[in-house]
PDB file of C-alpha atoms in Angstrom:
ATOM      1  CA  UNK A 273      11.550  25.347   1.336  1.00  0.00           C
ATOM      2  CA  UNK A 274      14.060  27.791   1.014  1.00  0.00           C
ATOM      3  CA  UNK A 275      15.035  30.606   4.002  1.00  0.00           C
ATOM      4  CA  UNK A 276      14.481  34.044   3.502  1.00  0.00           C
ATOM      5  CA  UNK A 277      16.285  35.501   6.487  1.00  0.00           C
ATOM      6  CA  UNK A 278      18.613  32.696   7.951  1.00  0.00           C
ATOM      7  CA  UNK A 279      20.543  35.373  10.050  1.00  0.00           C
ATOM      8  CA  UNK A 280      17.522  36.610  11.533  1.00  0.00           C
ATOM      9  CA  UNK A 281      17.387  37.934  15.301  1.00  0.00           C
ATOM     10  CA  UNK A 282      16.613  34.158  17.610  1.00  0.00           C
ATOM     11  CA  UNK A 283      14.002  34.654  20.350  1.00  0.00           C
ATOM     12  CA  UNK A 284      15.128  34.242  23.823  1.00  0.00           C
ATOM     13  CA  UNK A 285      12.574  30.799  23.461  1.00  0.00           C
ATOM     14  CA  UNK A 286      14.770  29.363  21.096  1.00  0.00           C
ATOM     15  CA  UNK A 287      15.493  25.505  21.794  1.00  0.00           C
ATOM     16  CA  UNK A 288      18.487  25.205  23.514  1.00  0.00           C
ATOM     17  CA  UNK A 289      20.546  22.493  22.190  1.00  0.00           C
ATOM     18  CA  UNK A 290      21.876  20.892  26.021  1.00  0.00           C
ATOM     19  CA  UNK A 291      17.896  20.633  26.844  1.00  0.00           C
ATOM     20  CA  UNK A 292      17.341  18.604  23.932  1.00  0.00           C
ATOM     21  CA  UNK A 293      19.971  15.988  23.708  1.00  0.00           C
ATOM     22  CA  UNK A 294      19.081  15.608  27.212  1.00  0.00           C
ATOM     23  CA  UNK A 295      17.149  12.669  27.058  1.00  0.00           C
ATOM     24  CA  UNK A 296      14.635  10.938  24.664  1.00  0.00           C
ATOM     25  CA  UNK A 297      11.958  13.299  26.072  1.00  0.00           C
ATOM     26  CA  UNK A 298      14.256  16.453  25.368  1.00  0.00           C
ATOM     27  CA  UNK A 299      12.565  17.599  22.142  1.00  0.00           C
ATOM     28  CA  UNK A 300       8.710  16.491  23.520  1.00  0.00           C
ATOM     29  CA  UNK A 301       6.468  19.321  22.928  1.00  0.00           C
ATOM     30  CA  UNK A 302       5.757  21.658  19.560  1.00  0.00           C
ATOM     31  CA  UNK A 303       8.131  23.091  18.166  1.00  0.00           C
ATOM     32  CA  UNK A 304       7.942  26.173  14.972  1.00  0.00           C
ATOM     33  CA  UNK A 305      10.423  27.207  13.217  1.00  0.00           C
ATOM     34  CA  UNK A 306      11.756  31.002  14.148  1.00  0.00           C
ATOM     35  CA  UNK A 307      13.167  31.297  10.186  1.00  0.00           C
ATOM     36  CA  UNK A 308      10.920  32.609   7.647  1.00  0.00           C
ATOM     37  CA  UNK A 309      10.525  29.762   5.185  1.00  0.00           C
ATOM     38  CA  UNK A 310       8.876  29.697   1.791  1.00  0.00           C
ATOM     39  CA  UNK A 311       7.774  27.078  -0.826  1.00  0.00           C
ATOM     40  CA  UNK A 312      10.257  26.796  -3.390  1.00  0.00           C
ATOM     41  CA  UNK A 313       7.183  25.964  -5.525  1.00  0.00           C
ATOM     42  CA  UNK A 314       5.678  29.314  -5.987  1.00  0.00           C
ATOM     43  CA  UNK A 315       7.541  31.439  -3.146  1.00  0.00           C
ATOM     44  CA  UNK A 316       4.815  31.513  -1.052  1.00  0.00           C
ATOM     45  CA  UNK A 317       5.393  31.588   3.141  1.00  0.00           C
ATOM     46  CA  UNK A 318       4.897  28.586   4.900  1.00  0.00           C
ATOM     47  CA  UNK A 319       4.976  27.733   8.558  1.00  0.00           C
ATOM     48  CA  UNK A 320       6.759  24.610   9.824  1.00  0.00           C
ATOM     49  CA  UNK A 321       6.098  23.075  12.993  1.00  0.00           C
ATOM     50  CA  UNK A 322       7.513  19.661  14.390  1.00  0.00           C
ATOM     51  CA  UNK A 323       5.927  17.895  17.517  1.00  0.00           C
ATOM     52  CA  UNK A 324       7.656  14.852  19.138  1.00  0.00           C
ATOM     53  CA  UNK A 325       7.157  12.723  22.039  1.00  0.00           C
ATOM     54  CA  UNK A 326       9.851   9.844  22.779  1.00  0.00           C
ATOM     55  CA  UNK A 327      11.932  10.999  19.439  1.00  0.00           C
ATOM     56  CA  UNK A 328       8.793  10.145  16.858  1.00  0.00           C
ATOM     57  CA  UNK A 329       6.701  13.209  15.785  1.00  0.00           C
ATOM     58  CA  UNK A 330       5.041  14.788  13.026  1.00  0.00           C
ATOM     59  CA  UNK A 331       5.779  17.731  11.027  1.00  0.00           C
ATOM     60  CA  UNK A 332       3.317  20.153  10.016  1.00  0.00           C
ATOM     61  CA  UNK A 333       3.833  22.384   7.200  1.00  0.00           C
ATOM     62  CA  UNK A 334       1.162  25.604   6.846  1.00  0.00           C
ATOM     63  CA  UNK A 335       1.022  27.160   3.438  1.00  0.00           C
ATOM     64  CA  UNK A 336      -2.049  29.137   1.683  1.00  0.00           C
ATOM     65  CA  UNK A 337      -4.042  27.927   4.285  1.00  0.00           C
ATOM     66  CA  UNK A 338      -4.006  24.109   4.120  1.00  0.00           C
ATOM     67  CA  UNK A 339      -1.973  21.706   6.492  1.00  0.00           C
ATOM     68  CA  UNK A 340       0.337  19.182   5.393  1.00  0.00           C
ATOM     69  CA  UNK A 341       1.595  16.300   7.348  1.00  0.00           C
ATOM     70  CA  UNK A 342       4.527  13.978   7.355  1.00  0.00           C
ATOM     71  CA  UNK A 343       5.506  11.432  10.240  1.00  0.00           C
ATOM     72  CA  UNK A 344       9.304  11.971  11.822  1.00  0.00           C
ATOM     73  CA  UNK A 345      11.737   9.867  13.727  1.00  0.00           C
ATOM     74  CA  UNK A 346      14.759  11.347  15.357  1.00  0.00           C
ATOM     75  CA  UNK A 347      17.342   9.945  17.229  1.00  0.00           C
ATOM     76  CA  UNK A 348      20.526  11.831  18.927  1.00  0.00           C
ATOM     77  CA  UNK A 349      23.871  10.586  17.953  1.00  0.00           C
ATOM     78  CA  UNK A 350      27.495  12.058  18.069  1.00  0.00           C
ATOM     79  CA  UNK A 351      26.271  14.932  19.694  1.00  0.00           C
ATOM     80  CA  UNK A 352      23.750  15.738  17.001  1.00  0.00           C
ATOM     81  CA  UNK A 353      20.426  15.023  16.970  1.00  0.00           C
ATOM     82  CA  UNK A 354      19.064  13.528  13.230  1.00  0.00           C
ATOM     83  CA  UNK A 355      15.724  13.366  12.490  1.00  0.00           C
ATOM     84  CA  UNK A 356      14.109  11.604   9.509  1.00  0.00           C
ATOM     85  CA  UNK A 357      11.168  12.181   7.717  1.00  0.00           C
ATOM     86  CA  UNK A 358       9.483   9.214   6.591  1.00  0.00           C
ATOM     87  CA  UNK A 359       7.473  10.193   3.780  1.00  0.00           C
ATOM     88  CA  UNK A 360       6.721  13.404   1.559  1.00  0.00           C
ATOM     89  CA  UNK A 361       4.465  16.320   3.785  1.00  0.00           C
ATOM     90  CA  UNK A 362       1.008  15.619   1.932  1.00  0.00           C
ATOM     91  CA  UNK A 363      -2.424  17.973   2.090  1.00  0.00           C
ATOM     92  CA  UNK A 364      -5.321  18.037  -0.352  1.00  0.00           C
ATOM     93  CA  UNK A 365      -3.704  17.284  -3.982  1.00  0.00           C
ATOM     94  CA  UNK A 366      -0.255  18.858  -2.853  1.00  0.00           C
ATOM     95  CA  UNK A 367       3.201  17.504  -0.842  1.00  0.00           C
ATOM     96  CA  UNK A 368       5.932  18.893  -0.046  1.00  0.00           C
ATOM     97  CA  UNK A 369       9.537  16.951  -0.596  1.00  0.00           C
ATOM     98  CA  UNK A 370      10.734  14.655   2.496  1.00  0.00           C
ATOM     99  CA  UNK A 371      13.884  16.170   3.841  1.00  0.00           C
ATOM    100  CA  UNK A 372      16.586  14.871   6.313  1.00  0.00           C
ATOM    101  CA  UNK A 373      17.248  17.060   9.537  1.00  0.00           C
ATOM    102  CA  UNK A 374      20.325  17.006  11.030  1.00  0.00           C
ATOM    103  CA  UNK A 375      20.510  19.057  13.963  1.00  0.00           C
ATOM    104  CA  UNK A 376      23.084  20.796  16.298  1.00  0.00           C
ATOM    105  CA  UNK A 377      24.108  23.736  18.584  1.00  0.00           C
ATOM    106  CA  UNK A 378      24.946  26.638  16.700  1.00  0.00           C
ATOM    107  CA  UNK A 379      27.620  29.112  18.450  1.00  0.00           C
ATOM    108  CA  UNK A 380      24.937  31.012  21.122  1.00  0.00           C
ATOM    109  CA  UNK A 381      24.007  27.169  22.013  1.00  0.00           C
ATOM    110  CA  UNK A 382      20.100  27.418  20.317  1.00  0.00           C
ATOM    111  CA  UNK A 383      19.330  24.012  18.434  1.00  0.00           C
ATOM    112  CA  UNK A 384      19.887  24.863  14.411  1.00  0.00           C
ATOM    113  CA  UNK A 385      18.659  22.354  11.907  1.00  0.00           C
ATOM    114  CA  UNK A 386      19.756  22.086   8.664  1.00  0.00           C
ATOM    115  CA  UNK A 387      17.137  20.139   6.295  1.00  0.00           C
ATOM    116  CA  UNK A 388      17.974  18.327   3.094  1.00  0.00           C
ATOM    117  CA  UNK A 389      15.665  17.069   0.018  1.00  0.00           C
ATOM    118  CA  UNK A 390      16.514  15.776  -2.978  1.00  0.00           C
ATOM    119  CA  UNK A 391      16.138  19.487  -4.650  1.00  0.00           C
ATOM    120  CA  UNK A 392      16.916  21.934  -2.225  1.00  0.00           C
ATOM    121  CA  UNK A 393      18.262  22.507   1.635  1.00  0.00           C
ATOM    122  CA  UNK A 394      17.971  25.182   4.278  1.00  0.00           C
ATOM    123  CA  UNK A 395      18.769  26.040   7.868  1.00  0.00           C
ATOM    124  CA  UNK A 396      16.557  27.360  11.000  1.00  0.00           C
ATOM    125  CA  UNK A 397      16.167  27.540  14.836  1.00  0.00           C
ATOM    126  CA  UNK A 398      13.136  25.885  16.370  1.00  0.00           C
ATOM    127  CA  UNK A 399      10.722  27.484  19.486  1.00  0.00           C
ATOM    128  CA  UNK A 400       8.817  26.195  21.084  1.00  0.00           C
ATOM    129  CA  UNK A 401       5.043  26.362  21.113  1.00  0.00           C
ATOM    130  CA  UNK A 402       3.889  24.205  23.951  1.00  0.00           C
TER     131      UNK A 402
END
């Protein structure tokens, strides 16, 4: 994945990072990601979305029209909140890397992750969906 506008404008939705170090049900819900993202692949967009309940989830990656899946397990320490994802995002024949999300309140107080893989790393705000 790599971010094509990191410094884009945050809708007023954006997670807030007090609500979600709240409690273990802080980030239960779906969540998208406001940055435009893109496979690093072949540069085509893809839409990430991360749904927890009680700090385990899934995340769900949307590219060319096919859905890949990966479990998730976060927990909230030292004021950040880390989530791990447990195995590569797989789909048909494809997958996309596993990356490590560490998570924290960026200066307006939305919740900005920054994701690692072994290739690549990027940054975005989360919404959420329902």
């Amino acid at each position: 994945m790599v971010a094509l506008c990191p410094d884009a404008g945050i809708p007023a939705d954006t997670l807030k990072y007090d609500k979600a170090v709240k409690d273990n049900h802080g980030l239960d819900g779906l969540w998208k990601s406001t940055t435009s993202l893109v496979s690093v692949s072949d540069n085509t967009p893809i839409e990430l979305y991360m749904e927890f309940k009680k700090l385990k989830g899934t995340l769900i990656i949307v590219n060319k029209s096919s859905r890949y899946t990966a479990p998730l397990k976060a927990s909230i320490k030292n004021n950040k909140i880390y989530i791990i994802q447990l195995s590569p995002a797989r789909g048909g024949q494809d997958s996309f890397l596993a990356y490590k999300y560490i998570c924290s309140a960026d200066r307006k107080g939305n919740l900005v992750c920054n994701a690692t893989s072994s290739e690549n790393s990027v940054s975005f705000n989360l919404v959420r969906v329902k």
